[in-house]
PQR file with spaces between the fields and no chain letter, atoms N, CA, C, O and H, PARSE charges and radii, in Angstrom:
ATOM       1  N    UNK     1     126.840  117.204  135.239 -0.4000 1.5000
ATOM       2  CA   UNK     1     127.853  118.027  134.567 -0.0000 2.0000
ATOM       3  C    UNK     1     128.351  117.378  133.278  0.5500 1.7000
ATOM       4  O    UNK     1     129.205  117.932  132.587 -0.5500 1.4000
ATOM       5  N    UNK     2     127.816  116.209  132.960 -0.4000 1.5000
ATOM       6  CA   UNK     2     128.233  115.532  131.733 -0.0000 2.0000
ATOM       7  C    UNK     2     128.027  116.430  130.513  0.5500 1.7000
ATOM       8  O    UNK     2     128.911  116.537  129.663 -0.5500 1.4000
ATOM       9  H    UNK     2     127.122  115.758  133.521  0.4000 1.0000
ATOM      10  N    UNK     3     126.876  117.067  130.426 -0.4000 1.5000
ATOM      11  CA   UNK     3     126.583  117.938  129.280 -0.0000 2.0000
ATOM      12  C    UNK     3     127.562  119.108  129.207  0.5500 1.7000
ATOM      13  O    UNK     3     127.958  119.514  128.115 -0.5500 1.4000
ATOM      14  H    UNK     3     126.157  116.980  131.116  0.4000 1.0000
ATOM      15  N    UNK     4     127.955  119.651  130.357 -0.4000 1.5000
ATOM      16  CA   UNK     4     128.918  120.754  130.363 -0.0000 2.0000
ATOM      17  C    UNK     4     130.274  120.302  129.819  0.5500 1.7000
ATOM      18  O    UNK     4     130.916  121.027  129.059 -0.5500 1.4000
ATOM      19  H    UNK     4     127.633  119.321  131.244  0.4000 1.0000
ATOM      20  N    UNK     5     130.708  119.099  130.212 -0.4000 1.5000
ATOM      21  CA   UNK     5     131.979  118.568  129.715 -0.0000 2.0000
ATOM      22  C    UNK     5     131.899  118.274  128.220  0.5500 1.7000
ATOM      23  O    UNK     5     132.824  118.588  127.471 -0.5500 1.4000
ATOM      24  H    UNK     5     130.187  118.509  130.829  0.4000 1.0000
ATOM      25  N    UNK     6     130.798  117.672  127.788 -0.4000 1.5000
ATOM      26  CA   UNK     6     130.639  117.363  126.363 -0.0000 2.0000
ATOM      27  C    UNK     6     130.660  118.640  125.527  0.5500 1.7000
ATOM      28  O    UNK     6     131.216  118.651  124.429 -0.5500 1.4000
ATOM      29  H    UNK     6     130.046  117.417  128.396  0.4000 1.0000
ATOM      30  N    UNK     7     130.068  119.700  126.030 -0.4000 1.5000
ATOM      31  CA   UNK     7     130.062  120.963  125.296 -0.0000 2.0000
ATOM      32  C    UNK     7     131.476  121.543  125.207  0.5500 1.7000
ATOM      33  O    UNK     7     131.893  122.006  124.145 -0.5500 1.4000
ATOM      34  H    UNK     7     129.616  119.691  126.922  0.4000 1.0000
ATOM      35  N    UNK     8     132.204  121.519  126.307 -0.4000 1.5000
ATOM      36  CA   UNK     8     133.574  122.065  126.309 -0.0000 2.0000
ATOM      37  C    UNK     8     134.528  121.248  125.446  0.5500 1.7000
ATOM      38  O    UNK     8     135.411  121.803  124.791 -0.5500 1.4000
ATOM      39  H    UNK     8     131.865  121.143  127.170  0.4000 1.0000
ATOM      40  N    UNK     9     134.350  119.936  125.446 -0.4000 1.5000
ATOM      41  CA   UNK     9     135.218  119.048  124.661 -0.0000 2.0000
ATOM      42  C    UNK     9     134.708  118.840  123.235  0.5500 1.7000
ATOM      43  O    UNK     9     135.423  118.302  122.389 -0.5500 1.4000
ATOM      44  H    UNK     9     133.633  119.485  125.978  0.4000 1.0000
ATOM      45  N    UNK    10     133.488  119.260  122.973 -0.4000 1.5000
ATOM      46  CA   UNK    10     132.856  119.089  121.668 -0.0000 2.0000
ATOM      47  C    UNK    10     132.840  117.624  121.236  0.5500 1.7000
ATOM      48  O    UNK    10     133.166  117.299  120.095 -0.5500 1.4000
ATOM      49  H    UNK    10     132.907  119.697  123.660  0.4000 1.0000
ATOM      50  N    UNK    11     132.453  116.740  122.169 -0.4000 1.5000
ATOM      51  CA   UNK    11     132.301  115.317  121.871 -0.0000 2.0000
ATOM      52  C    UNK    11     131.337  114.696  122.855  0.5500 1.7000
ATOM      53  O    UNK    11     131.110  115.225  123.943 -0.5500 1.4000
ATOM      54  H    UNK    11     132.188  117.004  123.096  0.4000 1.0000
ATOM      55  N    UNK    12     130.768  113.564  122.462 -0.4000 1.5000
ATOM      56  CA   UNK    12     129.821  112.840  123.299 -0.0000 2.0000
ATOM      57  C    UNK    12     130.532  111.674  123.975  0.5500 1.7000
ATOM      58  O    UNK    12     131.392  111.028  123.375 -0.5500 1.4000
ATOM      59  H    UNK    12     130.952  113.134  121.578  0.4000 1.0000
ATOM      60  N    UNK    13     130.167  111.412  125.226 -0.4000 1.5000
ATOM      61  CA   UNK    13     130.727  110.299  125.975 -0.0000 2.0000
ATOM      62  C    UNK    13     129.636  109.264  126.196  0.5500 1.7000
ATOM      63  O    UNK    13     128.635  109.545  126.855 -0.5500 1.4000
ATOM      64  H    UNK    13     129.469  111.936  125.713  0.4000 1.0000
ATOM      65  N    UNK    14     129.822  108.065  125.648 -0.4000 1.5000
ATOM      66  CA   UNK    14     128.832  107.011  125.848 -0.0000 2.0000
ATOM      67  C    UNK    14     128.975  106.411  127.238  0.5500 1.7000
ATOM      68  O    UNK    14     127.989  105.971  127.831 -0.5500 1.4000
ATOM      69  H    UNK    14     130.635  107.836  125.113  0.4000 1.0000
ATOM      70  N    UNK    15     130.195  106.391  127.759 -0.4000 1.5000
ATOM      71  CA   UNK    15     130.451  105.947  129.127 -0.0000 2.0000
ATOM      72  C    UNK    15     130.742  107.182  129.962  0.5500 1.7000
ATOM      73  O    UNK    15     131.496  108.054  129.533 -0.5500 1.4000
ATOM      74  H    UNK    15     130.995  106.748  127.277  0.4000 1.0000
ATOM      75  N    UNK    16     130.154  107.268  131.150 -0.4000 1.5000
ATOM      76  CA   UNK    16     130.387  108.405  132.051 -0.0000 2.0000
ATOM      77  C    UNK    16     130.120  107.911  133.457  0.5500 1.7000
ATOM      78  O    UNK    16     129.037  108.123  134.002 -0.5500 1.4000
ATOM      79  H    UNK    16     129.541  106.559  131.499  0.4000 1.0000
ATOM      80  N    UNK    17     131.122  107.240  134.057 -0.4000 1.5000
ATOM      81  CA   UNK    17     130.941  106.566  135.342 -0.0000 2.0000
ATOM      82  C    UNK    17     131.932  107.104  136.372  0.5500 1.7000
ATOM      83  O    UNK    17     133.145  106.984  136.197 -0.5500 1.4000
ATOM      84  H    UNK    17     132.002  107.067  133.615  0.4000 1.0000
ATOM      85  N    UNK    18     131.416  107.692  137.435 -0.4000 1.5000
ATOM      86  CA   UNK    18     132.280  108.161  138.524 -0.0000 2.0000
ATOM      87  C    UNK    18     132.858  106.952  139.250  0.5500 1.7000
ATOM      88  O    UNK    18     132.115  106.059  139.658 -0.5500 1.4000
ATOM      89  H    UNK    18     130.431  107.789  137.578  0.4000 1.0000
ATOM      90  N    UNK    19     134.184  106.919  139.412 -0.4000 1.5000
ATOM      91  CA   UNK    19     134.827  105.787  140.076 -0.0000 2.0000
ATOM      92  C    UNK    19     135.505  106.187  141.384  0.5500 1.7000
ATOM      93  O    UNK    19     135.852  105.326  142.193 -0.5500 1.4000
ATOM      94  H    UNK    19     134.787  107.645  139.080  0.4000 1.0000
ATOM      95  N    UNK    20     135.695  107.489  141.593 -0.4000 1.5000
ATOM      96  CA   UNK    20     136.328  107.969  142.824 -0.0000 2.0000
ATOM      97  C    UNK    20     135.987  109.446  142.981  0.5500 1.7000
ATOM      98  O    UNK    20     135.815  110.156  141.991 -0.5500 1.4000
ATOM      99  H    UNK    20     135.413  108.189  140.936  0.4000 1.0000
ATOM     100  N    UNK    21     135.889  109.908  144.231 -0.4000 1.5000
ATOM     101  CA   UNK    21     135.680  111.339  144.427 -0.0000 2.0000
ATOM     102  C    UNK    21     136.220  111.771  145.779  0.5500 1.7000
ATOM     103  O    UNK    21     136.393  110.966  146.693 -0.5500 1.4000
ATOM     104  H    UNK    21     136.029  109.331  145.035  0.4000 1.0000
ATOM     105  N    UNK    22     136.476  113.044  145.874 -0.4000 1.5000
ATOM     106  CA   UNK    22     136.850  113.712  147.126 -0.0000 2.0000
ATOM     107  C    UNK    22     136.073  115.010  147.164  0.5500 1.7000
ATOM     108  O    UNK    22     135.597  115.490  146.134 -0.5500 1.4000
ATOM     109  H    UNK    22     136.335  113.699  145.131  0.4000 1.0000
ATOM     110  N    UNK    23     135.944  115.578  148.355 -0.4000 1.5000
ATOM     111  CA   UNK    23     135.250  116.854  148.439 -0.0000 2.0000
ATOM     112  C    UNK    23     136.025  117.814  149.333  0.5500 1.7000
ATOM     113  O    UNK    23     136.843  117.408  150.158 -0.5500 1.4000
ATOM     114  H    UNK    23     136.330  115.189  149.191  0.4000 1.0000
ATOM     115  N    UNK    24     135.746  119.077  149.147 -0.4000 1.5000
ATOM     116  CA   UNK    24     136.407  120.140  149.894 -0.0000 2.0000
ATOM     117  C    UNK    24     135.356  121.199  150.204  0.5500 1.7000
ATOM     118  O    UNK    24     134.660  121.672  149.305 -0.5500 1.4000
ATOM     119  H    UNK    24     135.082  119.407  148.477  0.4000 1.0000
ATOM     120  N    UNK    25     135.245  121.566  151.467 -0.4000 1.5000
ATOM     121  CA   UNK    25     134.297  122.599  151.860 -0.0000 2.0000
ATOM     122  C    UNK    25     134.941  123.958  151.634  0.5500 1.7000
ATOM     123  O    UNK    25     136.034  124.236  152.127 -0.5500 1.4000
ATOM     124  H    UNK    25     135.810  121.182  152.197  0.4000 1.0000
ATOM     125  N    UNK    26     134.246  124.792  150.886 -0.4000 1.5000
ATOM     126  CA   UNK    26     134.642  126.176  150.632 -0.0000 2.0000
ATOM     127  C    UNK    26     133.378  127.004  150.887  0.5500 1.7000
ATOM     128  O    UNK    26     132.584  126.630  151.750 -0.5500 1.4000
ATOM     129  H    UNK    26     133.358  124.566  150.486  0.4000 1.0000
ATOM     130  N    UNK    27     133.167  128.084  150.189 -0.4000 1.5000
ATOM     131  CA   UNK    27     131.886  128.801  150.292 -0.0000 2.0000
ATOM     132  C    UNK    27     130.906  128.039  149.406  0.5500 1.7000
ATOM     133  O    UNK    27     130.416  128.550  148.399 -0.5500 1.4000
ATOM     134  H    UNK    27     133.812  128.387  149.487  0.4000 1.0000
ATOM     135  N    UNK    28     130.646  126.833  149.804 -0.4000 1.5000
ATOM     136  CA   UNK    28     129.925  125.831  149.031 -0.0000 2.0000
ATOM     137  C    UNK    28     130.744  124.558  149.156  0.5500 1.7000
ATOM     138  O    UNK    28     131.304  124.290  150.219 -0.5500 1.4000
ATOM     139  H    UNK    28     131.044  126.418  150.622  0.4000 1.0000
ATOM     140  N    UNK    29     130.824  123.774  148.099 -0.4000 1.5000
ATOM     141  CA   UNK    29     131.617  122.538  148.148 -0.0000 2.0000
ATOM     142  C    UNK    29     132.203  122.262  146.775  0.5500 1.7000
ATOM     143  O    UNK    29     131.514  122.360  145.760 -0.5500 1.4000
ATOM     144  H    UNK    29     130.369  123.991  147.236  0.4000 1.0000
ATOM     145  N    UNK    30     133.487  121.915  146.757 -0.4000 1.5000
ATOM     146  CA   UNK    30     134.145  121.447  145.542 -0.0000 2.0000
ATOM     147  C    UNK    30     134.171  119.927  145.586  0.5500 1.7000
ATOM     148  O    UNK    30     134.506  119.329  146.609 -0.5500 1.4000
ATOM     149  H    UNK    30     134.046  121.836  147.582  0.4000 1.0000
ATOM     150  N    UNK    31     133.817  119.313  144.476 -0.4000 1.5000
ATOM     151  CA   UNK    31     133.940  117.866  144.328 -0.0000 2.0000
ATOM     152  C    UNK    31     135.003  117.599  143.279  0.5500 1.7000
ATOM     153  O    UNK    31     134.988  118.196  142.202 -0.5500 1.4000
ATOM     154  H    UNK    31     133.544  119.798  143.645  0.4000 1.0000
ATOM     155  N    UNK    32     135.918  116.707  143.594 -0.4000 1.5000
ATOM     156  CA   UNK    32     136.952  116.267  142.661 -0.0000 2.0000
ATOM     157  C    UNK    32     136.592  114.840  142.305  0.5500 1.7000
ATOM     158  O    UNK    32     136.600  113.959  143.165 -0.5500 1.4000
ATOM     159  H    UNK    32     135.930  116.223  144.469  0.4000 1.0000
ATOM     160  N    UNK    33     136.276  114.606  141.034 -0.4000 1.5000
ATOM     161  CA   UNK    33     135.686  113.335  140.622 -0.0000 2.0000
ATOM     162  C    UNK    33     136.493  112.718  139.485  0.5500 1.7000
ATOM     163  O    UNK    33     136.779  113.375  138.484 -0.5500 1.4000
ATOM     164  H    UNK    33     136.270  115.321  140.335  0.4000 1.0000
ATOM     165  N    UNK    34     136.856  111.447  139.652 -0.4000 1.5000
ATOM     166  CA   UNK    34     137.493  110.691  138.569 -0.0000 2.0000
ATOM     167  C    UNK    34     136.378  109.962  137.834  0.5500 1.7000
ATOM     168  O    UNK    34     135.651  109.166  138.428 -0.5500 1.4000
ATOM     169  H    UNK    34     136.623  110.914  140.466  0.4000 1.0000
ATOM     170  N    UNK    35     136.245  110.237  136.533 -0.4000 1.5000
ATOM     171  CA   UNK    35     135.164  109.678  135.733 -0.0000 2.0000
ATOM     172  C    UNK    35     135.742  108.835  134.607  0.5500 1.7000
ATOM     173  O    UNK    35     136.623  109.283  133.873 -0.5500 1.4000
ATOM     174  H    UNK    35     136.835  110.884  136.050  0.4000 1.0000
ATOM     175  N    UNK    36     135.241  107.618  134.475 -0.4000 1.5000
ATOM     176  CA   UNK    36     135.637  106.746  133.375 -0.0000 2.0000
ATOM     177  C    UNK    36     134.796  107.111  132.160  0.5500 1.7000
ATOM     178  O    UNK    36     133.567  107.083  132.221 -0.5500 1.4000
ATOM     179  H    UNK    36     134.525  107.254  135.070  0.4000 1.0000
ATOM     180  N    UNK    37     135.465  107.457  131.045 -0.4000 1.5000
ATOM     181  CA   UNK    37     134.752  107.851  129.834 -0.0000 2.0000
ATOM     182  C    UNK    37     134.963  106.870  128.683  0.5500 1.7000
ATOM     183  O    UNK    37     134.326  106.991  127.637 -0.5500 1.4000
ATOM     184  H    UNK    37     136.463  107.480  130.996  0.4000 1.0000
ATOM     185  N    UNK    38     135.851  105.902  128.874 -0.4000 1.5000
ATOM     186  CA   UNK    38     136.124  104.864  127.881 -0.0000 2.0000
ATOM     187  C    UNK    38     136.762  103.701  128.643  0.5500 1.7000
ATOM     188  O    UNK    38     136.993  103.803  129.847 -0.5500 1.4000
ATOM     189  H    UNK    38     136.369  105.804  129.724  0.4000 1.0000
ATOM     190  N    UNK    39     137.045  102.600  127.950 -0.4000 1.5000
ATOM     191  CA   UNK    39     137.624  101.430  128.624 -0.0000 2.0000
ATOM     192  C    UNK    39     138.854  101.788  129.450  0.5500 1.7000
ATOM     193  O    UNK    39     138.972  101.373  130.603 -0.5500 1.4000
ATOM     194  H    UNK    39     136.857  102.517  126.972  0.4000 1.0000
ATOM     195  N    UNK    40     139.765  102.554  128.868 -0.4000 1.5000
ATOM     196  CA   UNK    40     141.016  102.892  129.544 -0.0000 2.0000
ATOM     197  C    UNK    40     141.231  104.390  129.686  0.5500 1.7000
ATOM     198  O    UNK    40     142.339  104.820  130.005 -0.5500 1.4000
ATOM     199  H    UNK    40     139.669  102.891  127.931  0.4000 1.0000
ATOM     200  N    UNK    41     140.206  105.191  129.459 -0.4000 1.5000
ATOM     201  CA   UNK    41     140.361  106.641  129.521 -0.0000 2.0000
ATOM     202  C    UNK    41     139.513  107.230  130.641  0.5500 1.7000
ATOM     203  O    UNK    41     138.350  106.871  130.826 -0.5500 1.4000
ATOM     204  H    UNK    41     139.306  104.842  129.200  0.4000 1.0000
ATOM     205  N    UNK    42     140.130  108.138  131.377 -0.4000 1.5000
ATOM     206  CA   UNK    42     139.477  108.774  132.513 -0.0000 2.0000
ATOM     207  C    UNK    42     139.622  110.284  132.399  0.5500 1.7000
ATOM     208  O    UNK    42     140.531  110.783  131.736 -0.5500 1.4000
ATOM     209  H    UNK    42     141.074  108.430  131.227  0.4000 1.0000
ATOM     210  N    UNK    43     138.720  111.002  133.052 -0.4000 1.5000
ATOM     211  CA   UNK    43     138.743  112.459  133.111 -0.0000 2.0000
ATOM     212  C    UNK    43     138.628  112.840  134.583  0.5500 1.7000
ATOM     213  O    UNK    43     137.843  112.247  135.323 -0.5500 1.4000
ATOM     214  H    UNK    43     137.982  110.596  133.591  0.4000 1.0000
ATOM     215  N    UNK    44     139.407  113.827  135.004 -0.4000 1.5000
ATOM     216  CA   UNK    44     139.288  114.347  136.363 -0.0000 2.0000
ATOM     217  C    UNK    44     138.491  115.646  136.297  0.5500 1.7000
ATOM     218  O    UNK    44     138.822  116.549  135.529 -0.5500 1.4000
ATOM     219  H    UNK    44     140.045  114.309  134.403  0.4000 1.0000
ATOM     220  N    UNK    45     137.443  115.731  137.107 -0.4000 1.5000
ATOM     221  CA   UNK    45     136.563  116.897  137.110 -0.0000 2.0000
ATOM     222  C    UNK    45     136.638  117.622  138.456  0.5500 1.7000
ATOM     223  O    UNK    45     136.817  116.999  139.502 -0.5500 1.4000
ATOM     224  H    UNK    45     137.174  114.997  137.731  0.4000 1.0000
ATOM     225  N    UNK    46     136.501  118.927  138.408 -0.4000 1.5000
ATOM     226  CA   UNK    46     136.271  119.710  139.629 -0.0000 2.0000
ATOM     227  C    UNK    46     134.907  120.360  139.451  0.5500 1.7000
ATOM     228  O    UNK    46     134.702  121.177  138.554 -0.5500 1.4000
ATOM     229  H    UNK    46     136.355  119.433  137.558  0.4000 1.0000
ATOM     230  N    UNK    47     133.978  119.982  140.322 -0.4000 1.5000
ATOM     231  CA   UNK    47     132.591  120.442  140.237 -0.0000 2.0000
ATOM     232  C    UNK    47     132.285  121.264  141.483  0.5500 1.7000
ATOM     233  O    UNK    47     132.586  120.848  142.602 -0.5500 1.4000
ATOM     234  H    UNK    47     134.144  119.318  141.051  0.4000 1.0000
ATOM     235  N    UNK    48     131.687  122.430  141.280 -0.4000 1.5000
ATOM     236  CA   UNK    48     131.343  123.298  142.401 -0.0000 2.0000
ATOM     237  C    UNK    48     129.847  123.246  142.681  0.5500 1.7000
ATOM     238  O    UNK    48     129.020  123.383  141.779 -0.5500 1.4000
ATOM     239  H    UNK    48     131.442  122.768  140.371  0.4000 1.0000
ATOM     240  N    UNK    49     129.524  123.044  143.955 -0.4000 1.5000
ATOM     241  CA   UNK    49     128.141  123.080  144.416 -0.0000 2.0000
ATOM     242  C    UNK    49     128.012  124.286  145.347  0.5500 1.7000
ATOM     243  O    UNK    49     128.661  124.351  146.391 -0.5500 1.4000
ATOM     244  H    UNK    49     130.196  122.932  144.687  0.4000 1.0000
ATOM     245  N    UNK    50     127.170  125.231  144.957 -0.4000 1.5000
ATOM     246  CA   UNK    50     126.995  126.441  145.765 -0.0000 2.0000
ATOM     247  C    UNK    50     126.222  126.120  147.033  0.5500 1.7000
ATOM     248  O    UNK    50     125.700  125.017  147.197 -0.5500 1.4000
ATOM     249  H    UNK    50     126.643  125.179  144.109  0.4000 1.0000
ATOM     250  N    UNK    51     126.156  127.093  147.920 -0.4000 1.5000
ATOM     251  CA   UNK    51     125.395  126.929  149.154 -0.0000 2.0000
ATOM     252  C    UNK    51     123.909  126.778  148.828  0.5500 1.7000
ATOM     253  O    UNK    51     123.432  127.350  147.848 -0.5500 1.4000
ATOM     254  H    UNK    51     126.580  127.989  147.786  0.4000 1.0000
ATOM     255  N    UNK    52     123.169  126.012  149.642 -0.4000 1.5000
ATOM     256  CA   UNK    52     121.756  125.732  149.336 -0.0000 2.0000
ATOM     257  C    UNK    52     120.899  126.974  149.106  0.5500 1.7000
ATOM     258  O    UNK    52     120.041  126.969  148.223 -0.5500 1.4000
ATOM     259  H    UNK    52     123.557  125.547  150.438  0.4000 1.0000
ATOM     260  N    UNK    53     121.108  128.025  149.871 -0.4000 1.5000
ATOM     261  CA   UNK    53     120.250  129.205  149.734 -0.0000 2.0000
ATOM     262  C    UNK    53     120.497  129.965  148.424  0.5500 1.7000
ATOM     263  O    UNK    53     119.675  130.793  148.032 -0.5500 1.4000
ATOM     264  H    UNK    53     121.805  128.029  150.589  0.4000 1.0000
ATOM     265  N    UNK    54     121.626  129.693  147.741 -0.4000 1.5000
ATOM     266  CA   UNK    54     121.910  130.354  146.458 -0.0000 2.0000
ATOM     267  C    UNK    54     121.131  129.724  145.312  0.5500 1.7000
ATOM     268  O    UNK    54     120.914  130.354  144.277 -0.5500 1.4000
ATOM     269  H    UNK    54     122.294  129.020  148.060  0.4000 1.0000
ATOM     270  N    UNK    55     120.706  128.460  145.504 -0.4000 1.5000
ATOM     271  CA   UNK    55     119.855  127.780  144.532 -0.0000 2.0000
ATOM     272  C    UNK    55     120.432  127.800  143.110  0.5500 1.7000
ATOM     273  O    UNK    55     119.722  128.111  142.153 -0.5500 1.4000
ATOM     274  H    UNK    55     120.882  127.948  146.344  0.4000 1.0000
ATOM     275  N    UNK    56     121.721  127.468  142.977 -0.4000 1.5000
ATOM     276  CA   UNK    56     122.379  127.419  141.666 -0.0000 2.0000
ATOM     277  C    UNK    56     122.672  125.965  141.297  0.5500 1.7000
ATOM     278  O    UNK    56     122.862  125.127  142.178 -0.5500 1.4000
ATOM     279  H    UNK    56     122.298  127.215  143.754  0.4000 1.0000
ATOM     280  N    UNK    57     122.708  125.666  140.005 -0.4000 1.5000
ATOM     281  CA   UNK    57     123.021  124.291  139.583 -0.0000 2.0000
ATOM     282  C    UNK    57     124.501  123.980  139.778  0.5500 1.7000
ATOM     283  O    UNK    57     125.316  124.882  139.970 -0.5500 1.4000
ATOM     284  H    UNK    57     122.554  126.346  139.289  0.4000 1.0000
ATOM     285  N    UNK    58     124.836  122.694  139.724 -0.4000 1.5000
ATOM     286  CA   UNK    58     126.238  122.278  139.781 -0.0000 2.0000
ATOM     287  C    UNK    58     126.984  122.883  138.598  0.5500 1.7000
ATOM     288  O    UNK    58     126.440  122.997  137.499 -0.5500 1.4000
ATOM     289  H    UNK    58     124.173  121.962  139.568  0.4000 1.0000
ATOM     290  N    UNK    59     128.240  123.272  138.833 -0.4000 1.5000
ATOM     291  CA   UNK    59     129.028  123.895  137.774 -0.0000 2.0000
ATOM     292  C    UNK    59     130.354  123.172  137.618  0.5500 1.7000
ATOM     293  O    UNK    59     131.052  122.912  138.598 -0.5500 1.4000
ATOM     294  H    UNK    59     128.682  123.180  139.725  0.4000 1.0000
ATOM     295  N    UNK    60     130.694  122.851  136.380 -0.4000 1.5000
ATOM     296  CA   UNK    60     131.989  122.258  136.067 -0.0000 2.0000
ATOM     297  C    UNK    60     133.019  123.372  136.102  0.5500 1.7000
ATOM     298  O    UNK    60     133.049  124.220  135.210 -0.5500 1.4000
ATOM     299  H    UNK    60     130.127  123.062  135.584  0.4000 1.0000
ATOM     300  N    UNK    61     133.872  123.376  137.135 -0.4000 1.5000
ATOM     301  CA   UNK    61     134.864  124.442  137.300 -0.0000 2.0000
ATOM     302  C    UNK    61     136.074  124.228  136.410  0.5500 1.7000
ATOM     303  O    UNK    61     136.546  125.152  135.749 -0.5500 1.4000
ATOM     304  H    UNK    61     133.848  122.688  137.859  0.4000 1.0000
ATOM     305  N    UNK    62     136.574  122.988  136.402 -0.4000 1.5000
ATOM     306  CA   UNK    62     137.733  122.668  135.566 -0.0000 2.0000
ATOM     307  C    UNK    62     137.779  121.159  135.369  0.5500 1.7000
ATOM     308  O    UNK    62     137.055  120.406  136.021 -0.5500 1.4000
ATOM     309  H    UNK    62     136.190  122.238  136.939  0.4000 1.0000
ATOM     310  N    UNK    63     138.640  120.739  134.462 -0.4000 1.5000
ATOM     311  CA   UNK    63     138.772  119.307  134.199 -0.0000 2.0000
ATOM     312  C    UNK    63     140.117  119.022  133.546  0.5500 1.7000
ATOM     313  O    UNK    63     140.758  119.915  132.992 -0.5500 1.4000
ATOM     314  H    UNK    63     139.228  121.350  133.933  0.4000 1.0000
ATOM     315  N    UNK    64     140.531  117.757  133.621 -0.4000 1.5000
ATOM     316  CA   UNK    64     141.754  117.282  132.985 -0.0000 2.0000
ATOM     317  C    UNK    64     141.407  116.010  132.228  0.5500 1.7000
ATOM     318  O    UNK    64     140.798  115.094  132.779 -0.5500 1.4000
ATOM     319  H    UNK    64     140.010  117.032  134.071  0.4000 1.0000
ATOM     320  N    UNK    65     141.799  115.961  130.962 -0.4000 1.5000
ATOM     321  CA   UNK    65     141.518  114.792  130.129 -0.0000 2.0000
ATOM     322  C    UNK    65     142.760  113.908  130.029  0.5500 1.7000
ATOM     323  O    UNK    65     143.821  114.232  130.562 -0.5500 1.4000
ATOM     324  H    UNK    65     142.294  116.706  130.514  0.4000 1.0000
ATOM     325  N    UNK    66     142.599  112.786  129.333 -0.4000 1.5000
ATOM     326  CA   UNK    66     143.690  111.833  129.083 -0.0000 2.0000
ATOM     327  C    UNK    66     144.327  111.323  130.365  0.5500 1.7000
ATOM     328  O    UNK    66     145.550  111.228  130.467 -0.5500 1.4000
ATOM     329  H    UNK    66     141.737  112.523  128.900  0.4000 1.0000
ATOM     330  N    UNK    67     143.500  111.000  131.329 -0.4000 1.5000
ATOM     331  CA   UNK    67     143.976  110.438  132.586 -0.0000 2.0000
ATOM     332  C    UNK    67     143.818  108.927  132.547  0.5500 1.7000
ATOM     333  O    UNK    67     142.988  108.403  131.803 -0.5500 1.4000
ATOM     334  H    UNK    67     142.507  111.077  131.247  0.4000 1.0000
ATOM     335  N    UNK    68     144.608  108.230  133.344 -0.4000 1.5000
ATOM     336  CA   UNK    68     144.538  106.773  133.441 -0.0000 2.0000
ATOM     337  C    UNK    68     143.932  106.387  134.790  0.5500 1.7000
ATOM     338  O    UNK    68     143.828  107.215  135.694 -0.5500 1.4000
ATOM     339  H    UNK    68     145.281  108.655  133.948  0.4000 1.0000
ATOM     340  N    UNK    69     143.538  105.134  134.913 -0.4000 1.5000
ATOM     341  CA   UNK    69     142.888  104.656  136.125 -0.0000 2.0000
ATOM     342  C    UNK    69     143.769  104.855  137.352  0.5500 1.7000
ATOM     343  O    UNK    69     143.259  105.156  138.432 -0.5500 1.4000
ATOM     344  H    UNK    69     143.623  104.461  134.179  0.4000 1.0000
ATOM     345  N    UNK    70     145.067  104.694  137.208 -0.4000 1.5000
ATOM     346  CA   UNK    70     145.974  104.786  138.350 -0.0000 2.0000
ATOM     347  C    UNK    70     146.400  106.226  138.679  0.5500 1.7000
ATOM     348  O    UNK    70     147.050  106.442  139.702 -0.5500 1.4000
ATOM     349  H    UNK    70     145.481  104.449  136.331  0.4000 1.0000
ATOM     350  N    UNK    71     146.056  107.211  137.848 -0.4000 1.5000
ATOM     351  CA   UNK    71     146.429  108.598  138.131 -0.0000 2.0000
ATOM     352  C    UNK    71     145.736  109.089  139.398  0.5500 1.7000
ATOM     353  O    UNK    71     144.540  108.871  139.590 -0.5500 1.4000
ATOM     354  H    UNK    71     145.528  107.037  137.017  0.4000 1.0000
ATOM     355  N    UNK    72     146.499  109.750  140.254 -0.4000 1.5000
ATOM     356  CA   UNK    72     145.969  110.229  141.525 -0.0000 2.0000
ATOM     357  C    UNK    72     144.980  111.369  141.321  0.5500 1.7000
ATOM     358  O    UNK    72     145.214  112.280  140.528 -0.5500 1.4000
ATOM     359  H    UNK    72     147.471  109.927  140.099  0.4000 1.0000
ATOM     360  N    UNK    73     143.897  111.302  142.034 -0.4000 1.5000
ATOM     361  CA   UNK    73     142.891  112.362  142.024 -0.0000 2.0000
ATOM     362  C    UNK    73     143.313  113.368  143.094  0.5500 1.7000
ATOM     363  O    UNK    73     143.271  113.068  144.287 -0.5500 1.4000
ATOM     364  H    UNK    73     143.706  110.561  142.678  0.4000 1.0000
ATOM     365  N    UNK    74     143.722  114.568  142.661 -0.4000 1.5000
ATOM     366  CA   UNK    74     144.259  115.550  143.596 -0.0000 2.0000
ATOM     367  C    UNK    74     143.412  116.812  143.596  0.5500 1.7000
ATOM     368  O    UNK    74     142.677  117.081  142.647 -0.5500 1.4000
ATOM     369  H    UNK    74     143.756  114.813  141.691  0.4000 1.0000
ATOM     370  N    UNK    75     143.523  117.579  144.667 -0.4000 1.5000
ATOM     371  CA   UNK    75     142.818  118.860  144.787 -0.0000 2.0000
ATOM     372  C    UNK    75     143.406  119.860  143.820  0.5500 1.7000
ATOM     373  O    UNK    75     142.952  121.003  143.763 -0.5500 1.4000
ATOM     374  H    UNK    75     144.121  117.360  145.438  0.4000 1.0000
């Protein structure tokens, strides 16, 4: 989903490292992921994975920028 975020933010991220995640089962699965994009900058992502039989790619549902390492990753 890095490319989806870069397109929405209109910028490239040289660092893109997942440091924490949670998941939620829905009609598929939501992943809530804290991603380090710079030394002290983090982004929180919500990524949706559809059910296997739907055969769809991962989708970036929403995101929050300007997060810090200590910010809580919430649903």
